[in-house]
Amino acid sequence: MAAQYDNPAARLREILLAVHAAFPSQGQQEQVTGWAAFAQVLGFEEHSPEGIQALAGVTRLPDQVIADVRELGEDPEDEEHLLLHLDHLQAAMRKVAGRTPLYVAFSVFAPGGQVPMSAAVHGLAHVARVLHRANPSHQLSDEDLARLEALIQELMREVSEAAKLPAAIRLPLLGHLHEMLQTVHMAKILGMGAVEGALDAMLGGLLRRPEAADPLREAGLMDRFREWITTFNGVISVGTGATGLGQQVLRMLSG
């Protein structure tokens, strides 16, 4: 699939192919649990809180694909075709969550553990295209995700070091920024919608507390914060076209 669409079908397909590429043979798949294999490929410690959250997100992807397809309101026959093999993928993800060998999980939908050859993975490519036509959104590149991470970490550092910023403003901001950082780390699992949601939560918090503008100004962060929102929004807009994010907050901070 040339276009990297940002929807659960595209994300599930990409993850399955990446795990298979790391463990392509039956022997390799039999020597590692599905849980450990997915954690390794996704770059998480399998027993860490973040790793558990990420892997739980992966196991829910087939359910999200089914939900998104049903929201399309397709003709029953077309919907049935789109949902073909999704029950097998659900069963495979239950095997992953149950810490069974990777080969056992893959074999549920891919005979011989050969994921790229499976009808289920070919079907996901079609579903991803259908979902993309209904709700266009492209996955951001690794470089864009790294840029978002750097932007968040830089602002976290500046907020932490701003001596004149009251704790009542600093701590909620740091909490929102930490949540945003987690969603960026999991963007290939949860999608850019999760990142947008975390950004919306932070901006919504500022809109509900317009009195934060004066402390930010006194701490010398006003211009920096406006620049950060514009830059962050610009990176997200590459994939989503969400050019209006943060505009109300920018107007509030300019007041």
One Martini backbone bead per residue (centre of mass of N, CA, C, O) as a GRO file, in nm:
protein
  255
    1MET     BB    1   0.089   0.041   0.029
    2ALA     BB    2   0.166   0.355  -0.049
    3ALA     BB    3  -0.031   0.484   0.128
    4GLN     BB    4  -0.031   0.623   0.463
    5TYR     BB    5  -0.284   0.567   0.639
    6ASP     BB    6  -0.496   0.707   0.909
    7ASN     BB    7  -0.607   0.404   1.016
    8PRO     BB    8  -0.669   0.106   1.166
    9ALA     BB    9  -0.609  -0.069   0.916
   10ALA     BB   10  -0.332   0.050   0.845
   11ARG     BB   11  -0.197   0.007   1.120
   12LEU     BB   12  -0.231  -0.298   1.142
   13ARG     BB   13  -0.087  -0.379   0.886
   14GLU     BB   14   0.189  -0.251   0.949
   15ILE     BB   15   0.244  -0.408   1.209
   16LEU     BB   16   0.227  -0.697   1.103
   17LEU     BB   17   0.455  -0.664   0.892
   18ALA     BB   18   0.679  -0.580   1.093
   19VAL     BB   19   0.676  -0.835   1.266
   20HIS     BB   20   0.733  -1.034   1.039
   21ALA     BB   21   1.005  -0.910   0.949
   22ALA     BB   22   1.140  -0.983   1.233
   23PHE     BB   23   0.963  -1.281   1.214
   24PRO     BB   24   0.959  -1.488   0.938
   25SER     BB   25   0.989  -1.757   1.081
   26GLN     BB   26   0.875  -2.024   1.248
   27GLY     BB   27   1.105  -2.049   1.453
   28GLN     BB   28   1.095  -1.756   1.553
   29GLN     BB   29   0.786  -1.755   1.633
   30GLU     BB   30   0.818  -1.994   1.851
   31GLN     BB   31   1.037  -1.821   2.049
   32VAL     BB   32   0.799  -1.602   2.074
   33THR     BB   33   0.590  -1.393   2.186
   34GLY     BB   34   0.363  -1.178   2.076
   35TRP     BB   35   0.403  -0.962   2.289
   36ALA     BB   36   0.715  -0.935   2.261
   37ALA     BB   37   0.727  -0.878   1.957
   38PHE     BB   38   0.557  -0.619   1.951
   39ALA     BB   39   0.725  -0.460   2.153
   40GLN     BB   40   0.991  -0.462   1.998
   41VAL     BB   41   0.893  -0.327   1.731
   42LEU     BB   42   0.758  -0.069   1.889
   43GLY     BB   43   0.958   0.014   2.140
   44PHE     BB   44   0.876  -0.156   2.404
   45GLU     BB   45   0.832  -0.243   2.724
   46GLU     BB   46   0.634  -0.506   2.807
   47HIS     BB   47   0.612  -0.423   3.141
   48SER     BB   48   0.537  -0.147   3.098
   49PRO     BB   49   0.296   0.082   3.107
   50GLU     BB   50   0.333   0.179   2.813
   51GLY     BB   51   0.346  -0.103   2.685
   52ILE     BB   52   0.069  -0.203   2.775
   53GLN     BB   53  -0.089   0.024   2.636
   54ALA     BB   54   0.009  -0.029   2.349
   55LEU     BB   55  -0.075  -0.331   2.324
   56ALA     BB   56  -0.370  -0.285   2.383
   57GLY     BB   57  -0.412  -0.111   2.131
   58VAL     BB   58  -0.351  -0.332   1.926
   59THR     BB   59  -0.574  -0.542   2.017
   60ARG     BB   60  -0.809  -0.318   1.930
   61LEU     BB   61  -0.798  -0.268   1.620
   62PRO     BB   62  -1.014  -0.460   1.503
   63ASP     BB   63  -1.251  -0.321   1.649
   64GLN     BB   64  -1.210  -0.045   1.508
   65VAL     BB   65  -1.254  -0.138   1.223
   66ILE     BB   66  -1.542  -0.235   1.260
   67ALA     BB   67  -1.660   0.034   1.358
   68ASP     BB   68  -1.583   0.204   1.104
   69VAL     BB   69  -1.735   0.037   0.896
   70ARG     BB   70  -2.023   0.065   1.025
   71GLU     BB   71  -2.026   0.384   0.994
   72LEU     BB   72  -2.058   0.395   0.676
   73GLY     BB   73  -2.327   0.251   0.568
   74GLU     BB   74  -2.325   0.005   0.408
   75ASP     BB   75  -2.399  -0.235   0.234
   76PRO     BB   76  -2.430  -0.544   0.362
   77GLU     BB   77  -2.245  -0.683   0.151
   78ASP     BB   78  -2.010  -0.482   0.168
   79GLU     BB   79  -1.962  -0.505   0.470
   80GLU     BB   80  -1.900  -0.807   0.474
   81HIS     BB   81  -1.649  -0.783   0.297
   82LEU     BB   82  -1.487  -0.587   0.484
   83LEU     BB   83  -1.515  -0.799   0.743
   84LEU     BB   84  -1.341  -0.998   0.636
   85HIS     BB   85  -1.130  -1.157   0.884
   86LEU     BB   86  -1.171  -0.996   1.153
   87ASP     BB   87  -1.219  -1.237   1.345
   88HIS     BB   88  -0.929  -1.347   1.314
   89LEU     BB   89  -0.786  -1.095   1.424
   90GLN     BB   90  -0.915  -1.100   1.698
   91ALA     BB   91  -0.808  -1.380   1.778
   92ALA     BB   92  -0.508  -1.308   1.749
   93MET     BB   93  -0.507  -1.084   1.970
   94ARG     BB   94  -0.579  -1.277   2.198
   95LYS     BB   95  -0.318  -1.436   2.175
   96VAL     BB   96  -0.130  -1.205   2.238
   97ALA     BB   97  -0.252  -1.138   2.521
   98GLY     BB   98  -0.192  -1.456   2.608
   99ARG     BB   99   0.116  -1.523   2.539
  100THR     BB  100   0.156  -1.657   2.282
  101PRO     BB  101   0.297  -1.761   2.029
  102LEU     BB  102   0.338  -1.606   1.736
  103TYR     BB  103   0.259  -1.842   1.551
  104VAL     BB  104  -0.022  -1.884   1.668
  105ALA     BB  105  -0.134  -1.604   1.601
  106PHE     BB  106  -0.077  -1.597   1.294
  107SER     BB  107  -0.229  -1.874   1.218
  108VAL     BB  108  -0.521  -1.768   1.239
  109PHE     BB  109  -0.473  -1.582   0.946
  110ALA     BB  110  -0.178  -1.726   0.867
  111PRO     BB  111  -0.058  -1.963   0.700
  112GLY     BB  112   0.248  -2.040   0.840
  113GLY     BB  113   0.293  -1.725   0.923
  114GLN     BB  114   0.226  -1.569   0.637
  115VAL     BB  115   0.129  -1.258   0.634
  116PRO     BB  116   0.164  -1.130   0.338
  117MET     BB  117  -0.030  -1.378   0.215
  118SER     BB  118  -0.280  -1.295   0.349
  119ALA     BB  119  -0.613  -1.214   0.327
  120ALA     BB  120  -0.629  -1.020   0.569
  121VAL     BB  121  -0.409  -0.815   0.474
  122HIS     BB  122  -0.534  -0.753   0.201
  123GLY     BB  123  -0.802  -0.652   0.323
  124LEU     BB  124  -0.685  -0.409   0.481
  125ALA     BB  125  -0.607  -0.241   0.237
  126HIS     BB  126  -0.896  -0.196   0.139
  127VAL     BB  127  -1.016  -0.074   0.395
  128ALA     BB  128  -0.823   0.167   0.411
  129ARG     BB  129  -0.922   0.301   0.149
  130VAL     BB  130  -1.217   0.336   0.228
  131LEU     BB  131  -1.168   0.506   0.486
  132HIS     BB  132  -1.010   0.732   0.343
  133ARG     BB  133  -1.238   0.833   0.160
  134ALA     BB  134  -1.423   0.911   0.407
  135ASN     BB  135  -1.138   0.993   0.589
  136PRO     BB  136  -0.890   1.182   0.530
  137SER     BB  137  -0.562   1.048   0.638
  138HIS     BB  138  -0.223   1.087   0.707
  139GLN     BB  139   0.063   0.964   0.792
  140LEU     BB  140   0.320   1.047   0.964
  141SER     BB  141   0.635   1.080   0.975
  142ASP     BB  142   0.910   1.017   1.154
  143GLU     BB  143   1.008   1.310   1.139
  144ASP     BB  144   0.749   1.443   1.245
  145LEU     BB  145   0.737   1.294   1.515
  146ALA     BB  146   1.013   1.394   1.614
  147ARG     BB  147   0.935   1.692   1.609
  148LEU     BB  148   0.706   1.679   1.812
  149GLU     BB  149   0.873   1.572   2.045
  150ALA     BB  150   1.073   1.810   2.058
  151LEU     BB  151   0.864   2.033   2.109
  152ILE     BB  152   0.758   1.923   2.375
  153GLN     BB  153   1.027   1.903   2.535
  154GLU     BB  154   1.099   2.202   2.512
  155LEU     BB  155   0.848   2.317   2.658
  156MET     BB  156   0.881   2.162   2.920
  157ARG     BB  157   1.149   2.291   2.995
  158GLU     BB  158   1.054   2.588   2.998
  159VAL     BB  159   0.827   2.555   3.208
  160SER     BB  160   1.006   2.436   3.438
  161GLU     BB  161   1.218   2.700   3.430
  162ALA     BB  162   0.992   2.904   3.506
  163ALA     BB  163   1.001   3.089   3.785
  164LYS     BB  164   0.730   3.285   3.735
  165LEU     BB  165   0.557   3.031   3.721
  166PRO     BB  166   0.295   2.912   3.849
  167ALA     BB  167   0.195   2.609   3.963
  168ALA     BB  168  -0.107   2.636   3.862
  169ILE     BB  169   0.013   2.640   3.560
  170ARG     BB  170   0.248   2.442   3.525
  171LEU     BB  171   0.131   2.157   3.598
  172PRO     BB  172  -0.096   2.132   3.385
  173LEU     BB  173   0.088   2.171   3.141
  174LEU     BB  174   0.274   1.927   3.194
  175GLY     BB  175   0.050   1.718   3.183
  176HIS     BB  176  -0.036   1.771   2.889
  177LEU     BB  177   0.246   1.728   2.760
  178HIS     BB  178   0.280   1.435   2.851
  179GLU     BB  179   0.034   1.327   2.700
  180MET     BB  180   0.133   1.411   2.420
  181LEU     BB  181   0.390   1.239   2.420
  182GLN     BB  182   0.247   0.965   2.434
  183THR     BB  183   0.083   0.994   2.167
  184VAL     BB  184   0.328   1.013   1.984
  185HIS     BB  185   0.451   0.736   2.059
  186MET     BB  186   0.142   0.606   1.963
  187ALA     BB  187   0.059   0.689   1.666
  188LYS     BB  188   0.087   0.397   1.519
  189ILE     BB  189  -0.168   0.303   1.694
  190LEU     BB  190  -0.378   0.555   1.762
  191GLY     BB  191  -0.312   0.801   1.610
  192MET     BB  192  -0.364   1.142   1.542
  193GLY     BB  193  -0.620   1.177   1.711
  194ALA     BB  194  -0.476   1.160   1.987
  195VAL     BB  195  -0.302   1.412   1.953
  196GLU     BB  196  -0.531   1.610   1.905
  197GLY     BB  197  -0.674   1.555   2.174
  198ALA     BB  198  -0.440   1.654   2.356
  199LEU     BB  199  -0.431   1.937   2.240
  200ASP     BB  200  -0.722   2.015   2.301
  201ALA     BB  201  -0.698   1.985   2.608
  202MET     BB  202  -0.491   2.208   2.649
  203LEU     BB  203  -0.644   2.440   2.505
  204GLY     BB  204  -0.901   2.414   2.675
  205GLY     BB  205  -0.768   2.487   2.944
  206LEU     BB  206  -0.694   2.777   2.855
  207LEU     BB  207  -0.979   2.877   2.785
  208ARG     BB  208  -1.083   2.825   3.085
  209ARG     BB  209  -0.798   3.004   3.158
  210PRO     BB  210  -0.732   3.325   3.084
  211GLU     BB  211  -0.543   3.395   3.335
  212ALA     BB  212  -0.278   3.265   3.205
  213ALA     BB  213  -0.162   3.496   3.035
  214ASP     BB  214  -0.011   3.669   3.244
  215PRO     BB  215   0.194   3.456   3.351
  216LEU     BB  216   0.321   3.401   3.075
  217ARG     BB  217   0.418   3.690   3.031
  218GLU     BB  218   0.589   3.721   3.296
  219ALA     BB  219   0.768   3.454   3.210
  220GLY     BB  220   0.832   3.484   2.890
  221LEU     BB  221   0.608   3.278   2.714
  222MET     BB  222   0.419   3.398   2.504
  223ASP     BB  223   0.572   3.389   2.233
  224ARG     BB  224   0.656   3.093   2.257
  225PHE     BB  225   0.367   2.973   2.264
  226ARG     BB  226   0.268   3.076   1.994
  227GLU     BB  227   0.488   2.940   1.826
  228TRP     BB  228   0.428   2.648   1.913
  229ILE     BB  229   0.138   2.621   1.812
  230THR     BB  230   0.198   2.684   1.515
  231THR     BB  231   0.405   2.457   1.465
  232PHE     BB  232   0.244   2.212   1.559
  233ASN     BB  233   0.002   2.258   1.374
  234GLY     BB  234   0.164   2.238   1.108
  235VAL     BB  235   0.244   1.940   1.132
  236ILE     BB  236  -0.041   1.816   1.158
  237SER     BB  237  -0.159   1.941   0.885
  238VAL     BB  238  -0.023   1.754   0.684
  239GLY     BB  239  -0.239   1.510   0.750
  240THR     BB  240  -0.532   1.677   0.825
  241GLY     BB  241  -0.603   1.991   0.772
  242ALA     BB  242  -0.594   2.137   1.075
  243THR     BB  243  -0.565   2.474   1.065
  244GLY     BB  244  -0.753   2.566   1.330
  245LEU     BB  245  -0.576   2.495   1.545
  246GLY     BB  246  -0.550   2.726   1.814
  247GLN     BB  247  -0.679   3.006   1.739
  248GLN     BB  248  -0.820   3.088   2.000
  249VAL     BB  249  -0.567   3.089   2.176
  250LEU     BB  250  -0.409   3.298   2.015
  251ARG     BB  251  -0.614   3.524   2.066
  252MET     BB  252  -0.597   3.517   2.373
  253LEU     BB  253  -0.279   3.568   2.387
  254SER     BB  254  -0.309   3.852   2.223
  255GLY     BB  255  -0.490   4.022   2.437
   0.00000   0.00000   0.00000
